[in-house]
């Protein structure tokens, strides 16, 4: 069966007595046992829950490793990443790409480093730098590919070989593409993590994260941590994710089509100085991306060379909501420097040449003509010398620059 088929045709209710068509929400913390000696399959939801099991099987299926694949669901993407990092101990070294989601950077630098983990950052999109940076203490290489939000691409197969040659593991955060568009375990990665809050859920109504592995020893370790730390995903959220997953293929098909048209359109605008999108030929490492992934994803980033102009553009968008996060059915826009990546200190961002004028668009499933019209309108108003007159000329309501809460701490 193809994935689009398996997403809607799967054992949704193993063992259900009534022939339910949809996975029931086993909203129970405990399961009664026949005797104190003989336990059934489930005893306590922290340790295992039938609704979460169905979700984990579906995602393991998507990761493409057949019977070897296992997946574990957590309360958030960061909880999933923490589970992988908690396989390490004091003195172990993580070699991380210098371009990471702000929350992952904060977890590494402000929580785990203080507990004795050593973190080394390097530009791992460049294999020569990766080879220089790895040490005998390196136990884990951690990368995002495609990275959020600079759209940088690492050669996963080569990084997996490098890690394994040094007795280390490779963990790939594949949130940007989803397992439909790339399968890092097949490229040699040991762990794949996703913030399921994004595409896997698709509706911005659950925070969740998953870790997938294809090795029974690693599966045992991650399960031990899931049960031992207690950050496994609850049954209600597991149900919502199973429901969201059913349309993953359908959603991504439309979202990618819209994103490609938007990237092309922005590319032609005089006020746009750079478009970062895996579908454009000038993406650095484009050939690596083409080899290891089967799609572009639906996040489009662009720059204007002017942080104030970028800020005005985002403020002037109407259909694109200003929000952190991405991957939902409805489109949104953000300024990563002030929002999702504000937890990376300004001097670190500057040292890593993180563009302060970068706008990140998460493209949804709306009609493309509405999205393009919204972008054109916002670009026109924002680049005009006297914005207010321009607004009236377009018969639009005046732009109200209210005090939006940009959630600088998320
Ligand atoms: C959002 C995100 C995370 C964190 O996931 P949460 O579900 O918000 O905890 C991790 N990595 C990437 C690439 C993300 O975009």
PDB file of C-alpha atoms in Angstrom, residues 109-338:
ATOM      1  CA  UNK A 109      22.763  25.574  26.158  1.00  0.00           C
ATOM      2  CA  UNK A 110      20.731  26.462  29.228  1.00  0.00           C
ATOM      3  CA  UNK A 111      19.547  23.135  30.587  1.00  0.00           C
ATOM      4  CA  UNK A 112      21.629  20.189  29.415  1.00  0.00           C
ATOM      5  CA  UNK A 113      25.001  21.947  29.285  1.00  0.00           C
ATOM      6  CA  UNK A 114      24.520  22.897  32.946  1.00  0.00           C
ATOM      7  CA  UNK A 115      23.958  19.246  33.754  1.00  0.00           C
ATOM      8  CA  UNK A 116      27.346  18.294  32.374  1.00  0.00           C
ATOM      9  CA  UNK A 117      26.659  17.567  28.733  1.00  0.00           C
ATOM     10  CA  UNK A 118      29.201  19.182  26.424  1.00  0.00           C
ATOM     11  CA  UNK A 119      27.825  20.903  23.356  1.00  0.00           C
ATOM     12  CA  UNK A 120      29.932  21.826  20.369  1.00  0.00           C
ATOM     13  CA  UNK A 121      28.410  23.790  17.484  1.00  0.00           C
ATOM     14  CA  UNK A 122      29.658  23.747  13.909  1.00  0.00           C
ATOM     15  CA  UNK A 123      28.317  24.370  10.441  1.00  0.00           C
ATOM     16  CA  UNK A 124      27.445  20.751   9.703  1.00  0.00           C
ATOM     17  CA  UNK A 125      26.134  21.584   6.237  1.00  0.00           C
ATOM     18  CA  UNK A 126      29.838  21.570   5.392  1.00  0.00           C
ATOM     19  CA  UNK A 127      31.280  18.052   5.724  1.00  0.00           C
ATOM     20  CA  UNK A 128      34.840  19.313   6.112  1.00  0.00           C
ATOM     21  CA  UNK A 129      33.773  21.312   9.169  1.00  0.00           C
ATOM     22  CA  UNK A 130      31.880  18.328  10.528  1.00  0.00           C
ATOM     23  CA  UNK A 131      35.005  16.156  10.218  1.00  0.00           C
ATOM     24  CA  UNK A 132      37.089  18.818  11.967  1.00  0.00           C
ATOM     25  CA  UNK A 133      34.620  19.241  14.794  1.00  0.00           C
ATOM     26  CA  UNK A 134      33.968  15.632  15.769  1.00  0.00           C
ATOM     27  CA  UNK A 135      36.014  14.352  18.737  1.00  0.00           C
ATOM     28  CA  UNK A 136      36.415  11.012  20.537  1.00  0.00           C
ATOM     29  CA  UNK A 137      33.945  12.309  23.171  1.00  0.00           C
ATOM     30  CA  UNK A 138      31.236  12.987  20.572  1.00  0.00           C
ATOM     31  CA  UNK A 139      28.334  10.644  21.254  1.00  0.00           C
ATOM     32  CA  UNK A 140      25.647  12.316  19.178  1.00  0.00           C
ATOM     33  CA  UNK A 141      25.460  14.494  16.069  1.00  0.00           C
ATOM     34  CA  UNK A 142      22.276  16.566  16.059  1.00  0.00           C
ATOM     35  CA  UNK A 143      21.013  18.337  12.935  1.00  0.00           C
ATOM     36  CA  UNK A 144      17.873  19.734  11.409  1.00  0.00           C
ATOM     37  CA  UNK A 145      17.417  19.139   7.751  1.00  0.00           C
ATOM     38  CA  UNK A 146      15.916  21.256   6.318  1.00  0.00           C
ATOM     39  CA  UNK A 147      16.802  23.700   9.113  1.00  0.00           C
ATOM     40  CA  UNK A 148      14.341  26.062  10.757  1.00  0.00           C
ATOM     41  CA  UNK A 149      14.306  28.793   9.440  1.00  0.00           C
ATOM     42  CA  UNK A 150      17.478  29.260   7.395  1.00  0.00           C
ATOM     43  CA  UNK A 151      16.626  26.304   5.154  1.00  0.00           C
ATOM     44  CA  UNK A 152      20.064  24.822   5.338  1.00  0.00           C
ATOM     45  CA  UNK A 153      20.592  21.261   4.206  1.00  0.00           C
ATOM     46  CA  UNK A 154      22.954  18.676   5.697  1.00  0.00           C
ATOM     47  CA  UNK A 155      24.115  15.570   3.861  1.00  0.00           C
ATOM     48  CA  UNK A 156      22.550  13.008   6.188  1.00  0.00           C
ATOM     49  CA  UNK A 157      24.100   9.906   4.687  1.00  0.00           C
ATOM     50  CA  UNK A 158      27.616  11.330   5.027  1.00  0.00           C
ATOM     51  CA  UNK A 159      26.934  12.587   8.557  1.00  0.00           C
ATOM     52  CA  UNK A 160      25.627   9.150   9.565  1.00  0.00           C
ATOM     53  CA  UNK A 161      28.814   7.551   8.210  1.00  0.00           C
ATOM     54  CA  UNK A 162      30.949  10.113  10.025  1.00  0.00           C
ATOM     55  CA  UNK A 163      29.078   9.558  13.302  1.00  0.00           C
ATOM     56  CA  UNK A 164      29.269   5.783  13.066  1.00  0.00           C
ATOM     57  CA  UNK A 165      32.989   5.850  12.222  1.00  0.00           C
ATOM     58  CA  UNK A 166      33.478   7.639  15.569  1.00  0.00           C
ATOM     59  CA  UNK A 167      31.146   5.431  17.591  1.00  0.00           C
ATOM     60  CA  UNK A 168      28.523   8.191  17.736  1.00  0.00           C
ATOM     61  CA  UNK A 169      24.866   8.329  16.697  1.00  0.00           C
ATOM     62  CA  UNK A 170      23.055  10.702  14.352  1.00  0.00           C
ATOM     63  CA  UNK A 171      19.789  12.365  15.352  1.00  0.00           C
ATOM     64  CA  UNK A 172      17.826  14.262  12.693  1.00  0.00           C
ATOM     65  CA  UNK A 173      15.074  16.733  13.521  1.00  0.00           C
ATOM     66  CA  UNK A 174      12.884  16.307  10.437  1.00  0.00           C
ATOM     67  CA  UNK A 175      10.053  18.606  11.550  1.00  0.00           C
ATOM     68  CA  UNK A 176      10.304  20.803   8.457  1.00  0.00           C
ATOM     69  CA  UNK A 177       9.680  18.054   5.925  1.00  0.00           C
ATOM     70  CA  UNK A 178       7.685  15.389   7.784  1.00  0.00           C
ATOM     71  CA  UNK A 179       8.316  11.673   7.182  1.00  0.00           C
ATOM     72  CA  UNK A 180       6.324  11.822   3.955  1.00  0.00           C
ATOM     73  CA  UNK A 181       9.047  13.896   2.299  1.00  0.00           C
ATOM     74  CA  UNK A 182      12.187  12.456   3.878  1.00  0.00           C
ATOM     75  CA  UNK A 183      13.068   9.279   5.780  1.00  0.00           C
ATOM     76  CA  UNK A 184      16.329   9.872   7.659  1.00  0.00           C
ATOM     77  CA  UNK A 185      16.398   6.369   9.188  1.00  0.00           C
ATOM     78  CA  UNK A 186      16.766   4.983   5.672  1.00  0.00           C
ATOM     79  CA  UNK A 187      19.712   7.341   5.128  1.00  0.00           C
ATOM     80  CA  UNK A 188      21.475   5.905   8.165  1.00  0.00           C
ATOM     81  CA  UNK A 189      20.270   8.168  10.976  1.00  0.00           C
ATOM     82  CA  UNK A 190      19.821   6.460  14.350  1.00  0.00           C
ATOM     83  CA  UNK A 191      17.072   8.737  15.685  1.00  0.00           C
ATOM     84  CA  UNK A 192      14.498  10.888  13.922  1.00  0.00           C
ATOM     85  CA  UNK A 193      12.568  13.426  15.922  1.00  0.00           C
ATOM     86  CA  UNK A 194       9.610  15.544  14.899  1.00  0.00           C
ATOM     87  CA  UNK A 195       7.743  18.311  16.529  1.00  0.00           C
ATOM     88  CA  UNK A 196       4.403  16.658  15.727  1.00  0.00           C
ATOM     89  CA  UNK A 197       2.845  20.009  16.655  1.00  0.00           C
ATOM     90  CA  UNK A 198       3.640  21.083  13.082  1.00  0.00           C
ATOM     91  CA  UNK A 199       2.792  19.031   9.947  1.00  0.00           C
ATOM     92  CA  UNK A 200       1.940  15.714  11.599  1.00  0.00           C
ATOM     93  CA  UNK A 201      -0.869  17.379  13.512  1.00  0.00           C
ATOM     94  CA  UNK A 202      -1.559  19.988  10.862  1.00  0.00           C
ATOM     95  CA  UNK A 203      -4.270  21.879  12.723  1.00  0.00           C
ATOM     96  CA  UNK A 204      -2.373  23.704  15.481  1.00  0.00           C
ATOM     97  CA  UNK A 205      -4.483  22.056  18.161  1.00  0.00           C
ATOM     98  CA  UNK A 206      -1.961  19.707  19.791  1.00  0.00           C
ATOM     99  CA  UNK A 207       1.605  19.992  21.003  1.00  0.00           C
ATOM    100  CA  UNK A 208       3.376  16.680  20.593  1.00  0.00           C
ATOM    101  CA  UNK A 209       6.672  15.176  19.590  1.00  0.00           C
ATOM    102  CA  UNK A 210       7.891  11.812  18.338  1.00  0.00           C
ATOM    103  CA  UNK A 211      11.136   9.859  18.334  1.00  0.00           C
ATOM    104  CA  UNK A 212      11.586   7.044  15.820  1.00  0.00           C
ATOM    105  CA  UNK A 213      14.346   4.438  15.716  1.00  0.00           C
ATOM    106  CA  UNK A 214      15.070   1.273  13.735  1.00  0.00           C
ATOM    107  CA  UNK A 215      17.202  -0.550  16.289  1.00  0.00           C
ATOM    108  CA  UNK A 216      15.744  -2.654  19.085  1.00  0.00           C
ATOM    109  CA  UNK A 217      18.416  -1.577  21.593  1.00  0.00           C
ATOM    110  CA  UNK A 218      17.703   2.119  20.971  1.00  0.00           C
ATOM    111  CA  UNK A 219      13.970   1.395  21.089  1.00  0.00           C
ATOM    112  CA  UNK A 220      14.422  -0.131  24.542  1.00  0.00           C
ATOM    113  CA  UNK A 221      16.341   2.918  25.748  1.00  0.00           C
ATOM    114  CA  UNK A 222      13.803   5.428  24.453  1.00  0.00           C
ATOM    115  CA  UNK A 223      10.898   3.416  25.850  1.00  0.00           C
ATOM    116  CA  UNK A 224      12.669   3.252  29.212  1.00  0.00           C
ATOM    117  CA  UNK A 225      12.998   7.061  29.155  1.00  0.00           C
ATOM    118  CA  UNK A 226       9.403   7.594  27.977  1.00  0.00           C
ATOM    119  CA  UNK A 227       8.108   5.520  30.867  1.00  0.00           C
ATOM    120  CA  UNK A 228      10.743   6.576  33.384  1.00  0.00           C
ATOM    121  CA  UNK A 229      10.443  10.327  32.838  1.00  0.00           C
ATOM    122  CA  UNK A 230       6.713  10.376  32.262  1.00  0.00           C
ATOM    123  CA  UNK A 231       6.536  12.765  29.306  1.00  0.00           C
ATOM    124  CA  UNK A 232       4.581  10.390  27.039  1.00  0.00           C
ATOM    125  CA  UNK A 233       1.699  11.854  25.032  1.00  0.00           C
ATOM    126  CA  UNK A 234      -1.760  11.615  26.619  1.00  0.00           C
ATOM    127  CA  UNK A 235      -4.630   9.677  25.011  1.00  0.00           C
ATOM    128  CA  UNK A 236      -6.724  12.697  23.991  1.00  0.00           C
ATOM    129  CA  UNK A 237      -3.816  14.354  22.181  1.00  0.00           C
ATOM    130  CA  UNK A 238      -2.854  11.010  20.639  1.00  0.00           C
ATOM    131  CA  UNK A 239      -6.375  10.736  19.232  1.00  0.00           C
ATOM    132  CA  UNK A 240      -6.204  14.240  17.736  1.00  0.00           C
ATOM    133  CA  UNK A 241      -2.872  13.434  16.123  1.00  0.00           C
ATOM    134  CA  UNK A 242      -4.183  10.193  14.602  1.00  0.00           C
ATOM    135  CA  UNK A 243      -7.026  12.231  13.173  1.00  0.00           C
ATOM    136  CA  UNK A 244      -4.697  14.932  11.831  1.00  0.00           C
ATOM    137  CA  UNK A 245      -2.356  12.375  10.290  1.00  0.00           C
ATOM    138  CA  UNK A 246      -5.095  10.974   8.056  1.00  0.00           C
ATOM    139  CA  UNK A 247      -4.910  14.052   5.843  1.00  0.00           C
ATOM    140  CA  UNK A 248      -1.132  14.542   5.950  1.00  0.00           C
ATOM    141  CA  UNK A 249      -0.616  13.539   2.327  1.00  0.00           C
ATOM    142  CA  UNK A 250      -3.571  15.574   1.112  1.00  0.00           C
ATOM    143  CA  UNK A 251      -2.585  18.646   3.124  1.00  0.00           C
ATOM    144  CA  UNK A 252       1.038  18.556   2.080  1.00  0.00           C
ATOM    145  CA  UNK A 253       0.142  18.166  -1.569  1.00  0.00           C
ATOM    146  CA  UNK A 254      -1.807  21.442  -1.538  1.00  0.00           C
ATOM    147  CA  UNK A 255       0.570  23.201   0.845  1.00  0.00           C
ATOM    148  CA  UNK A 256       3.608  22.372  -1.268  1.00  0.00           C
ATOM    149  CA  UNK A 257       1.898  23.474  -4.458  1.00  0.00           C
ATOM    150  CA  UNK A 258       0.944  26.796  -2.853  1.00  0.00           C
ATOM    151  CA  UNK A 259       4.421  27.222  -1.350  1.00  0.00           C
ATOM    152  CA  UNK A 260       6.154  26.679  -4.697  1.00  0.00           C
ATOM    153  CA  UNK A 261       3.937  29.289  -6.377  1.00  0.00           C
ATOM    154  CA  UNK A 262       4.547  31.748  -3.537  1.00  0.00           C
ATOM    155  CA  UNK A 263       8.318  31.213  -3.590  1.00  0.00           C
ATOM    156  CA  UNK A 264       8.389  31.839  -7.341  1.00  0.00           C
ATOM    157  CA  UNK A 265       6.222  34.931  -6.965  1.00  0.00           C
ATOM    158  CA  UNK A 266       8.339  36.423  -4.167  1.00  0.00           C
ATOM    159  CA  UNK A 267      11.459  35.703  -6.194  1.00  0.00           C
ATOM    160  CA  UNK A 268      10.236  38.193  -8.809  1.00  0.00           C
ATOM    161  CA  UNK A 269       9.486  41.044  -6.377  1.00  0.00           C
ATOM    162  CA  UNK A 270      11.965  43.943  -6.410  1.00  0.00           C
ATOM    163  CA  UNK A 271      11.674  44.471  -2.636  1.00  0.00           C
ATOM    164  CA  UNK A 272      12.585  40.838  -1.925  1.00  0.00           C
ATOM    165  CA  UNK A 273      16.350  40.372  -1.841  1.00  0.00           C
ATOM    166  CA  UNK A 274      16.515  36.656  -1.179  1.00  0.00           C
ATOM    167  CA  UNK A 275      14.115  33.727  -1.091  1.00  0.00           C
ATOM    168  CA  UNK A 276      15.078  30.629   0.864  1.00  0.00           C
ATOM    169  CA  UNK A 277      13.120  27.645  -0.334  1.00  0.00           C
ATOM    170  CA  UNK A 278      14.159  24.080  -1.166  1.00  0.00           C
ATOM    171  CA  UNK A 279      12.323  24.313  -4.509  1.00  0.00           C
ATOM    172  CA  UNK A 280      14.609  27.065  -5.825  1.00  0.00           C
ATOM    173  CA  UNK A 281      17.806  26.120  -7.651  1.00  0.00           C
ATOM    174  CA  UNK A 282      20.030  28.537  -5.699  1.00  0.00           C
ATOM    175  CA  UNK A 283      19.437  26.689  -2.415  1.00  0.00           C
ATOM    176  CA  UNK A 284      22.888  25.784  -1.094  1.00  0.00           C
ATOM    177  CA  UNK A 285      23.264  21.985  -1.147  1.00  0.00           C
ATOM    178  CA  UNK A 286      20.263  21.754  -3.521  1.00  0.00           C
ATOM    179  CA  UNK A 287      21.626  18.558  -5.064  1.00  0.00           C
ATOM    180  CA  UNK A 288      21.960  16.960  -1.608  1.00  0.00           C
ATOM    181  CA  UNK A 289      18.360  17.904  -0.840  1.00  0.00           C
ATOM    182  CA  UNK A 290      17.186  16.467  -4.169  1.00  0.00           C
ATOM    183  CA  UNK A 291      18.965  13.214  -3.387  1.00  0.00           C
ATOM    184  CA  UNK A 292      17.669  12.713   0.139  1.00  0.00           C
ATOM    185  CA  UNK A 293      14.182  14.266   0.098  1.00  0.00           C
ATOM    186  CA  UNK A 294      11.156  13.878  -2.138  1.00  0.00           C
ATOM    187  CA  UNK A 295       9.637  17.320  -1.639  1.00  0.00           C
ATOM    188  CA  UNK A 296      10.167  20.952  -0.765  1.00  0.00           C
ATOM    189  CA  UNK A 297       8.002  21.284   2.309  1.00  0.00           C
ATOM    190  CA  UNK A 298       5.716  24.287   2.606  1.00  0.00           C
ATOM    191  CA  UNK A 299       7.715  26.883   4.515  1.00  0.00           C
ATOM    192  CA  UNK A 300       8.996  29.796   2.456  1.00  0.00           C
ATOM    193  CA  UNK A 301      11.477  32.254   3.939  1.00  0.00           C
ATOM    194  CA  UNK A 302      12.504  35.543   2.411  1.00  0.00           C
ATOM    195  CA  UNK A 303      14.566  38.603   3.163  1.00  0.00           C
ATOM    196  CA  UNK A 304      14.223  42.279   2.308  1.00  0.00           C
ATOM    197  CA  UNK A 305      17.576  43.624   3.580  1.00  0.00           C
ATOM    198  CA  UNK A 306      15.599  45.884   5.930  1.00  0.00           C
ATOM    199  CA  UNK A 307      14.320  44.546   9.286  1.00  0.00           C
ATOM    200  CA  UNK A 308      11.837  47.427   9.597  1.00  0.00           C
ATOM    201  CA  UNK A 309      10.387  46.715   6.166  1.00  0.00           C
ATOM    202  CA  UNK A 310      10.122  43.009   7.032  1.00  0.00           C
ATOM    203  CA  UNK A 311       8.315  43.892  10.226  1.00  0.00           C
ATOM    204  CA  UNK A 312       5.857  46.127   8.325  1.00  0.00           C
ATOM    205  CA  UNK A 313       5.200  43.395   5.763  1.00  0.00           C
ATOM    206  CA  UNK A 314       4.313  40.898   8.475  1.00  0.00           C
ATOM    207  CA  UNK A 315       2.109  43.464  10.251  1.00  0.00           C
ATOM    208  CA  UNK A 316       0.301  44.271   7.010  1.00  0.00           C
ATOM    209  CA  UNK A 317      -0.548  40.711   6.087  1.00  0.00           C
ATOM    210  CA  UNK A 318      -4.125  39.760   6.802  1.00  0.00           C
ATOM    211  CA  UNK A 319      -4.643  36.166   5.705  1.00  0.00           C
ATOM    212  CA  UNK A 320      -1.259  35.137   7.023  1.00  0.00           C
ATOM    213  CA  UNK A 321      -1.756  35.285  10.787  1.00  0.00           C
ATOM    214  CA  UNK A 322       1.188  36.443  12.876  1.00  0.00           C
ATOM    215  CA  UNK A 323       2.058  33.360  14.847  1.00  0.00           C
ATOM    216  CA  UNK A 324       4.941  31.225  15.977  1.00  0.00           C
ATOM    217  CA  UNK A 325       4.969  27.660  14.742  1.00  0.00           C
ATOM    218  CA  UNK A 326       4.142  26.357  11.269  1.00  0.00           C
ATOM    219  CA  UNK A 327       2.587  23.439   9.449  1.00  0.00           C
ATOM    220  CA  UNK A 328      -1.069  24.286  10.037  1.00  0.00           C
ATOM    221  CA  UNK A 329      -3.791  24.239   7.388  1.00  0.00           C
ATOM    222  CA  UNK A 330      -4.066  28.023   7.648  1.00  0.00           C
ATOM    223  CA  UNK A 331      -1.183  30.233   6.565  1.00  0.00           C
ATOM    224  CA  UNK A 332       0.926  32.239   8.962  1.00  0.00           C
ATOM    225  CA  UNK A 333       3.905  34.554   8.997  1.00  0.00           C
ATOM    226  CA  UNK A 334       6.588  35.223  11.544  1.00  0.00           C
ATOM    227  CA  UNK A 335       9.791  37.137  12.136  1.00  0.00           C
ATOM    228  CA  UNK A 336      11.975  34.358  13.593  1.00  0.00           C
ATOM    229  CA  UNK A 337      14.421  36.823  15.181  1.00  0.00           C
ATOM    230  CA  UNK A 338      11.700  38.294  17.350  1.00  0.00           C
TER     231      UNK A 338
END
